[in-house]
Coordinates of C-alpha atoms in Angstrom, one line a residue:
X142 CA -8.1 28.2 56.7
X143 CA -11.1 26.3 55.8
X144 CA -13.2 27.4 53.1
X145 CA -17.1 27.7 53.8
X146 CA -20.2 27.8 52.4
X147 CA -22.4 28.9 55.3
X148 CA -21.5 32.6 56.2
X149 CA -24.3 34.3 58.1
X150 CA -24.5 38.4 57.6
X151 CA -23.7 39.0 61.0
X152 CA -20.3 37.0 60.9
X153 CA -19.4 39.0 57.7
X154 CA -20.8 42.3 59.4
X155 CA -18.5 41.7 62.2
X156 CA -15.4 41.5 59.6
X157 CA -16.5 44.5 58.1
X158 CA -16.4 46.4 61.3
X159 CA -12.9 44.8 62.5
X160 CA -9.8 47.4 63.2
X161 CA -8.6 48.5 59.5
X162 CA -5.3 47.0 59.7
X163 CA -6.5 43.2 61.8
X164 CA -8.5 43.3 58.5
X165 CA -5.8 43.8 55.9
X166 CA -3.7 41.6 57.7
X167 CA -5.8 39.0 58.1
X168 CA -6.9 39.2 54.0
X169 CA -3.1 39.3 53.6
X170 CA -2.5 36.2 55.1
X171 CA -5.2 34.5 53.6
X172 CA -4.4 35.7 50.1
X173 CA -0.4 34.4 50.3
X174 CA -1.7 30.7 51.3
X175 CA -4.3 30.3 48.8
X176 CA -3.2 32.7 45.3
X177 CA 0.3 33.5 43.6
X178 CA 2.3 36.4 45.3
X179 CA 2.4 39.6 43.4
X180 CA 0.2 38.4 40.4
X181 CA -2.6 40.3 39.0
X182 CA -4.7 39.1 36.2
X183 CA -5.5 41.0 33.6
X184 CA -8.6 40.9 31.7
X185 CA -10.0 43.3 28.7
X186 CA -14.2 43.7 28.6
X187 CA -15.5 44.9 25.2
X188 CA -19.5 46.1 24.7
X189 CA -20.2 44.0 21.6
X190 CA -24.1 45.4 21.8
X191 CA -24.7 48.8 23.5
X192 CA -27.7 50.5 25.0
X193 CA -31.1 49.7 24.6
X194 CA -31.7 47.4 27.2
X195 CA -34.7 47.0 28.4
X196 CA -34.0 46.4 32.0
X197 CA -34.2 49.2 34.3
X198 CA -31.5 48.9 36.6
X199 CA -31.0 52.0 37.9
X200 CA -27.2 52.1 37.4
X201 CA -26.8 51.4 34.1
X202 CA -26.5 54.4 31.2
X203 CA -27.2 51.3 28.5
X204 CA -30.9 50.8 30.0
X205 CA -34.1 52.4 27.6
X206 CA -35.5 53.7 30.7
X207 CA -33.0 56.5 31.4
X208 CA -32.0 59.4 29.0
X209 CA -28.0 59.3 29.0
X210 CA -25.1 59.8 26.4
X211 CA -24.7 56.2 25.4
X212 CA -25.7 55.5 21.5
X213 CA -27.4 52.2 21.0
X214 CA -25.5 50.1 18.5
X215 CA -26.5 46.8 16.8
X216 CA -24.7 43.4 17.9
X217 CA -20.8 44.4 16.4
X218 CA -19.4 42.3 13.5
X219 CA -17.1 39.2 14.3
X220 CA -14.5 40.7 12.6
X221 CA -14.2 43.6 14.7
X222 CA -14.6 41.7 18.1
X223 CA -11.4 39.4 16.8
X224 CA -9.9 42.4 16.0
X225 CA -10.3 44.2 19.6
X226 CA -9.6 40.4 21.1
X227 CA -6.4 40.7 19.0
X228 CA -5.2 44.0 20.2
X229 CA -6.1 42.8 23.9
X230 CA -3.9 40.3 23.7
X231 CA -1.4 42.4 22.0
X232 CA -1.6 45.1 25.5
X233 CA -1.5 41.9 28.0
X234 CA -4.6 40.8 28.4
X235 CA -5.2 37.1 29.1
X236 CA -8.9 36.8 29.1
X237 CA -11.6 38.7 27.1
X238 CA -14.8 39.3 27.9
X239 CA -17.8 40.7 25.8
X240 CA -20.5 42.3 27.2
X241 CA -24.0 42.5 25.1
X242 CA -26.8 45.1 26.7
X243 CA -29.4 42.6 26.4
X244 CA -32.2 41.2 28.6
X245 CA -31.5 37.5 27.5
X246 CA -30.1 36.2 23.8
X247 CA -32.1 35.5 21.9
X248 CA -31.8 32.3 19.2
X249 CA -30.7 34.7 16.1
X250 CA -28.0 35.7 17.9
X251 CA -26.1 32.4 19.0
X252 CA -24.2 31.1 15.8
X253 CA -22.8 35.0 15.9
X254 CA -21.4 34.5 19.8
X255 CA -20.3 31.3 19.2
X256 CA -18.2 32.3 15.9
X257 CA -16.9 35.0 18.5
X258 CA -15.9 32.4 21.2
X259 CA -14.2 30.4 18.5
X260 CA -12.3 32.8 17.3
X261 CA -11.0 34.7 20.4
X262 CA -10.0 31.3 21.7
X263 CA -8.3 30.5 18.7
X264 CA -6.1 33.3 19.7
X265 CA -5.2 31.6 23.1
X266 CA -7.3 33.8 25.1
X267 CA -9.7 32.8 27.7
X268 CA -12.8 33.3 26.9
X269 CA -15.9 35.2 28.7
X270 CA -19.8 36.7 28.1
X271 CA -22.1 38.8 30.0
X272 CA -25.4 38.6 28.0
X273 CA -27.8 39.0 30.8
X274 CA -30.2 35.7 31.6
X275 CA -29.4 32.4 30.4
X276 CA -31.7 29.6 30.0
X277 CA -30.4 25.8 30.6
X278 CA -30.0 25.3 26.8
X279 CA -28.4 28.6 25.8
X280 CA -25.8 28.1 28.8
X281 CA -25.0 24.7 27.1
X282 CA -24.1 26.0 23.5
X283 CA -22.1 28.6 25.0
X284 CA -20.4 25.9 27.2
X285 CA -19.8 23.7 23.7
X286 CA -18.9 26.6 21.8
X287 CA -16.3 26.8 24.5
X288 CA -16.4 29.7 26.7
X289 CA -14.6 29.6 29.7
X290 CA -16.8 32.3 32.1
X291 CA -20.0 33.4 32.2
X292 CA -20.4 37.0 34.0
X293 CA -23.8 37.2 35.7
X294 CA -23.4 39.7 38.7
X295 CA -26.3 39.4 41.6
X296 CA -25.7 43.5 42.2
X297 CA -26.6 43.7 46.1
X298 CA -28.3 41.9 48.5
X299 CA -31.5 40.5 48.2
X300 CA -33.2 42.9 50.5
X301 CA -31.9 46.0 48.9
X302 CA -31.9 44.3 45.6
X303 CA -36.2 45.9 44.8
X304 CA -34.5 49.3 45.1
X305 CA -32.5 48.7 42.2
X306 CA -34.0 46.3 39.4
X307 CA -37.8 45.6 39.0
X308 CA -37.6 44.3 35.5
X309 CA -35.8 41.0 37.1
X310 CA -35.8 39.0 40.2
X311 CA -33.0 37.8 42.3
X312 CA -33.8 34.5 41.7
X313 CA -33.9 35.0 38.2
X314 CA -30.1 36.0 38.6
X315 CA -29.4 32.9 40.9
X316 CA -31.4 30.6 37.8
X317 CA -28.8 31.9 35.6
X318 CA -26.3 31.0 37.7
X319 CA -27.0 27.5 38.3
X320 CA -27.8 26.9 34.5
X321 CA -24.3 28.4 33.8
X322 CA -22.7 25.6 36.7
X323 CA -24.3 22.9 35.4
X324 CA -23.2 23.4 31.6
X325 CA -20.0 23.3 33.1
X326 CA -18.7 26.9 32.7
X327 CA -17.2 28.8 35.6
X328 CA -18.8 31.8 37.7
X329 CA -17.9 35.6 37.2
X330 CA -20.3 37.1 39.9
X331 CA -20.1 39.9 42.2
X332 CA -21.8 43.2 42.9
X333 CA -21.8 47.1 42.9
X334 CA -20.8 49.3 45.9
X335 CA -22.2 52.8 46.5
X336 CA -25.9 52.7 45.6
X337 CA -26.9 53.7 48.8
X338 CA -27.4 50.2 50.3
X339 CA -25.9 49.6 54.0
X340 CA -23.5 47.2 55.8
X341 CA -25.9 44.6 55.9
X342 CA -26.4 44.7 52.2
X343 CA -22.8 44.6 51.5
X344 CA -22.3 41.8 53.7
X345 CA -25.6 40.0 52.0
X346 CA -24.2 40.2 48.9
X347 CA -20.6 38.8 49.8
X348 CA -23.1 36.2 52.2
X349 CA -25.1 34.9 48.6
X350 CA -21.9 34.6 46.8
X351 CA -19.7 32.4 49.2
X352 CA -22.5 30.2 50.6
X353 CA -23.2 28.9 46.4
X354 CA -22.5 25.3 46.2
X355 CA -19.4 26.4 44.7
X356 CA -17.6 29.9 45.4
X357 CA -17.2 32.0 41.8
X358 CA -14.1 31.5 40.1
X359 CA -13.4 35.4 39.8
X360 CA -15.5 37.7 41.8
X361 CA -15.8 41.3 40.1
X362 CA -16.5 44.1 43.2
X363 CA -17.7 47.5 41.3
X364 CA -17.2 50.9 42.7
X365 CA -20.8 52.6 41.3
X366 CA -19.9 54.5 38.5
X367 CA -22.0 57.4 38.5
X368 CA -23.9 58.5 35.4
X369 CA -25.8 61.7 34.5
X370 CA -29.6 61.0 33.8
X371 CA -29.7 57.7 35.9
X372 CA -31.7 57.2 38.8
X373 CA -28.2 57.1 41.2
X374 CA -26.5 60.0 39.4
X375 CA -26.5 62.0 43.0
X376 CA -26.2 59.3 45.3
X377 CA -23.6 59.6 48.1
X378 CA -19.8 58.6 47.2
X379 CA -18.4 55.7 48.7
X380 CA -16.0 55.9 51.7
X381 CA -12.8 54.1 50.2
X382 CA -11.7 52.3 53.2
X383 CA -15.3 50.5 53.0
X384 CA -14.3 49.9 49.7
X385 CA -11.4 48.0 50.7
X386 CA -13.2 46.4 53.9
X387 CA -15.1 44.7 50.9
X388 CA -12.5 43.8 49.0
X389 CA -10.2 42.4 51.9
X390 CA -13.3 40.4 53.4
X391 CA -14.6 38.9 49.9
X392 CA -11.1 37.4 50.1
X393 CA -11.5 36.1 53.7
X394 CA -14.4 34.4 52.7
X395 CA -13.6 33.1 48.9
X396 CA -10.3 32.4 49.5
X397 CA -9.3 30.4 46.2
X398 CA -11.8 32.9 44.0
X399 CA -10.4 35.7 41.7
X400 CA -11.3 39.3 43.6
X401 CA -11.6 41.5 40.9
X402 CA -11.6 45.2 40.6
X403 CA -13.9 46.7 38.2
X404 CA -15.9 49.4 37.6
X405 CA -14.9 52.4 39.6
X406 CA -11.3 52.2 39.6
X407 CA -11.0 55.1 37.5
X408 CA -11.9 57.2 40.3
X409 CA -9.5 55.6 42.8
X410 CA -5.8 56.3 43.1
X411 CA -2.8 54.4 43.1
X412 CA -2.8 54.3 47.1
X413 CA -5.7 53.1 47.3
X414 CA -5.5 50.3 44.2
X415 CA -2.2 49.7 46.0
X416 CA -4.3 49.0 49.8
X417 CA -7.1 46.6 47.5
X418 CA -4.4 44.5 46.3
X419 CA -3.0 44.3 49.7
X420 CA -6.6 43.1 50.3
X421 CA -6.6 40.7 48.3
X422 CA -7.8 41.7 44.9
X423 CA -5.8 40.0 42.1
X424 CA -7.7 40.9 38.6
X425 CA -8.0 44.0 36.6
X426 CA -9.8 44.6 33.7
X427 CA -7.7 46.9 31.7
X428 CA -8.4 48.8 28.6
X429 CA -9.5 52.5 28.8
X430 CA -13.4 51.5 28.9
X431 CA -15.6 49.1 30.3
X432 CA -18.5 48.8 28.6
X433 CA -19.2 52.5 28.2
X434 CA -17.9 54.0 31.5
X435 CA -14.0 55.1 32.1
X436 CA -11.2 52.4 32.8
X437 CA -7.6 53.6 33.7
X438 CA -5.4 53.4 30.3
X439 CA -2.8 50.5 29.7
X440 CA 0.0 52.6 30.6
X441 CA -1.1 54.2 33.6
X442 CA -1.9 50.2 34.8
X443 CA 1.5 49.0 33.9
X444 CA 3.4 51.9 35.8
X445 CA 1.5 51.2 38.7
X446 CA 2.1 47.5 38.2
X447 CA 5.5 48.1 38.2
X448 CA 6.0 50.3 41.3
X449 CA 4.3 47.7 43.3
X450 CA 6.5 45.0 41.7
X451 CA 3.2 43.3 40.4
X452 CA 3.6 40.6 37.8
X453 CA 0.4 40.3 35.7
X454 CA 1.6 37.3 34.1
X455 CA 0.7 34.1 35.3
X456 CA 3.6 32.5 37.1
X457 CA 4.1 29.0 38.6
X458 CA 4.8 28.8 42.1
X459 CA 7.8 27.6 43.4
X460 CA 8.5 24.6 45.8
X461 CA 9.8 27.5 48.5
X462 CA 6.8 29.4 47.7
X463 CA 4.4 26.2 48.5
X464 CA 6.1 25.5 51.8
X465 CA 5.6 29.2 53.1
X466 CA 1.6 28.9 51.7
X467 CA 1.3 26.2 54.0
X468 CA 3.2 27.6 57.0
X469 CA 0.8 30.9 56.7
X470 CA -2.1 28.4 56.5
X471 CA -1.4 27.5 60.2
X472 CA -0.5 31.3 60.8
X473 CA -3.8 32.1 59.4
X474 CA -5.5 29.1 61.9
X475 CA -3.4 30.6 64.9
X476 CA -4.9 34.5 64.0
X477 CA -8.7 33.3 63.4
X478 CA -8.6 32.0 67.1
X479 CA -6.7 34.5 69.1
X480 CA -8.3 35.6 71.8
X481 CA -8.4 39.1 71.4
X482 CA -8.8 41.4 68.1
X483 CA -6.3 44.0 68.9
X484 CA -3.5 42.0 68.8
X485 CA -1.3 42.1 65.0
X486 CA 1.2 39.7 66.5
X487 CA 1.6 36.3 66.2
X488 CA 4.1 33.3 67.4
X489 CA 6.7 33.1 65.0
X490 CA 7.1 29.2 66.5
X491 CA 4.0 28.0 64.7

């Protein structure tokens, strides 16, 4: 399958709207010819600075504009982050990311992130930051200081996105984005299902992600997490199958990008984890919270892991395993140009 960088919304619509099963199929195939079989990463997010944000996105418990249960906290000691990054490692984790509920760094603050980049890499553990917007010269201390990621999501489509966030533009997301490319880091981007946007919204935001320049290296798909005294604490529950839909066509589309699942999954059950990473999601973040909203605990992850016969260590793959990628490669070719939709069959003579 070739990979693309000029999706229109109404290819991706069409997707969207394909017979549940072409779909997973489809995702399926793609997924086995361009990721590791039966692998799931596994990532822990820690909130090293909570609430008090001044952005008002109308999600978020940790933003000053809403009255909610979260407790704002100053930026957390070094020692402590090292110490959670320790334990993270301890439970599985092979990156770990730290979240800070800011608008933007500011200068005080980087000789403290970059102690906490050191350190957590010290440990063998990828590295990654959410820390809102990045100018060109923060993005390149954190890139010397070594971090691996930068999370930046863009949320939702660009139409939808002014019913959501007025305290920052889209193109102050996509700014960040490109300052965080250039300094040589890799992408964590995605967006947040179930704030009442449409099926063109979904498929803009999946459109703004795969046409960058270069697709994001992991690709975080939330599941709105609804909190009491936000502006979207009543909105409408999503429909899990479009859940998956989303999950099975960000793969179709960023074929060689991490599809994670992230906020939300607390409220989904093992079926339906089980259909997403049939999808094509291959990354978790585990830990019981993220940020300040439920995660499933370790425990519950690893059962489920192992009734699926995941592997959530990273595994090389094997000469066998490389031919059959390349065979479903041409399978994949053969499906895409069928004639009709409603056909799961395929010639086993490829």
């Amino acid at each position: 399958m070739e990979i693309r960088h000029n999706w229109s919304v109404s290819e991706v619509k069409t997707l969207l709207e394909k017979p549940f099963m072409d779909l997973l199929f489809e995702a399926q195939l793609v997924h086995r010819q361009y990721q590791p079989h039966n692998h799931v990463q596994v990532s822990t997010l820690l909130s090293i600075k909570t609430g008090a944000c001044p952005e008002d996105c109308k999600y978020c418990p940790q933003s000053a504009h809403y009255r909610t249960d979260v407790e704002k906290e100053r930026l957390m000691e070094v020692e402590r982050v090292l110490d959670a990054a320790q334990k993270a490692k301890n439970s599985g984790s092979t990156r770990f990311c730290m979240g800070a509920a800011w608008k933007n760094p500011k200068s005080r603050d980087m000789p403290y992130l970059k102690e906490m980049i050191s350190g957590v890499k010290n440990m063998g553990l990828e590295t990654c930051m959410t820390l809102g917007m990045l100018n060109a010269e923060q993005a390149s201390e954190l890139a010397e200081a070594g971090l691996d990621y930068y999370n930046h999501n863009l949320d939702t489509s660009p139409e939808y996105y002014g019913n959501i966030i007025t305290t920052r533009t889209y193109q102050d997301r996509l700014d960040t984005l490109s300052h965080v490319r250039e300094a040589g880091m890799k992408i964590c981007s995605g967006g947040i299902i179930g704030m009442g946007e449409s099926t063109n919204d979904r498929a803009g935001l999946l459109v703004e992600l795969a046409n960058l320049s270069v697709h994001p290296e992991s690709v975080p798909i939330n599941m709105l997490v609804k909190v009491k005294g936000t502006p979207l604490e009543e909105v409408e529950d999503v429909e899990p199958f479009d859940f998956i839909r989303l999950i099975a066509v960000a793969r179709i589309m960023m074929p060689k990008s991490a599809v994670r699942l992230s906020a939300g999954r607390e409220k989904m059950n093992e079926q339906m984890q089980a259909l997403c990473f049939m999808a094509g999601a291959n990354s978790i973040f585990y830990g019981c919270k993220l940020l300040t909203t439920p995660n499933p605990a370790e425990d519950s992850d690893m059962l489920l892991f192992k009734k699926l016969g995941i592997n959530s260590q990273q595994v090389a793959q094997k000469p066998d395993e490389i031919a059959e990628n390349e065979l479903l490669g041409r399978v994949v070719e053969r499906v895409a140009s069928r004639p009709t939709a409603d056909d799961l069959f395929y010639d086993a003579t490829v």
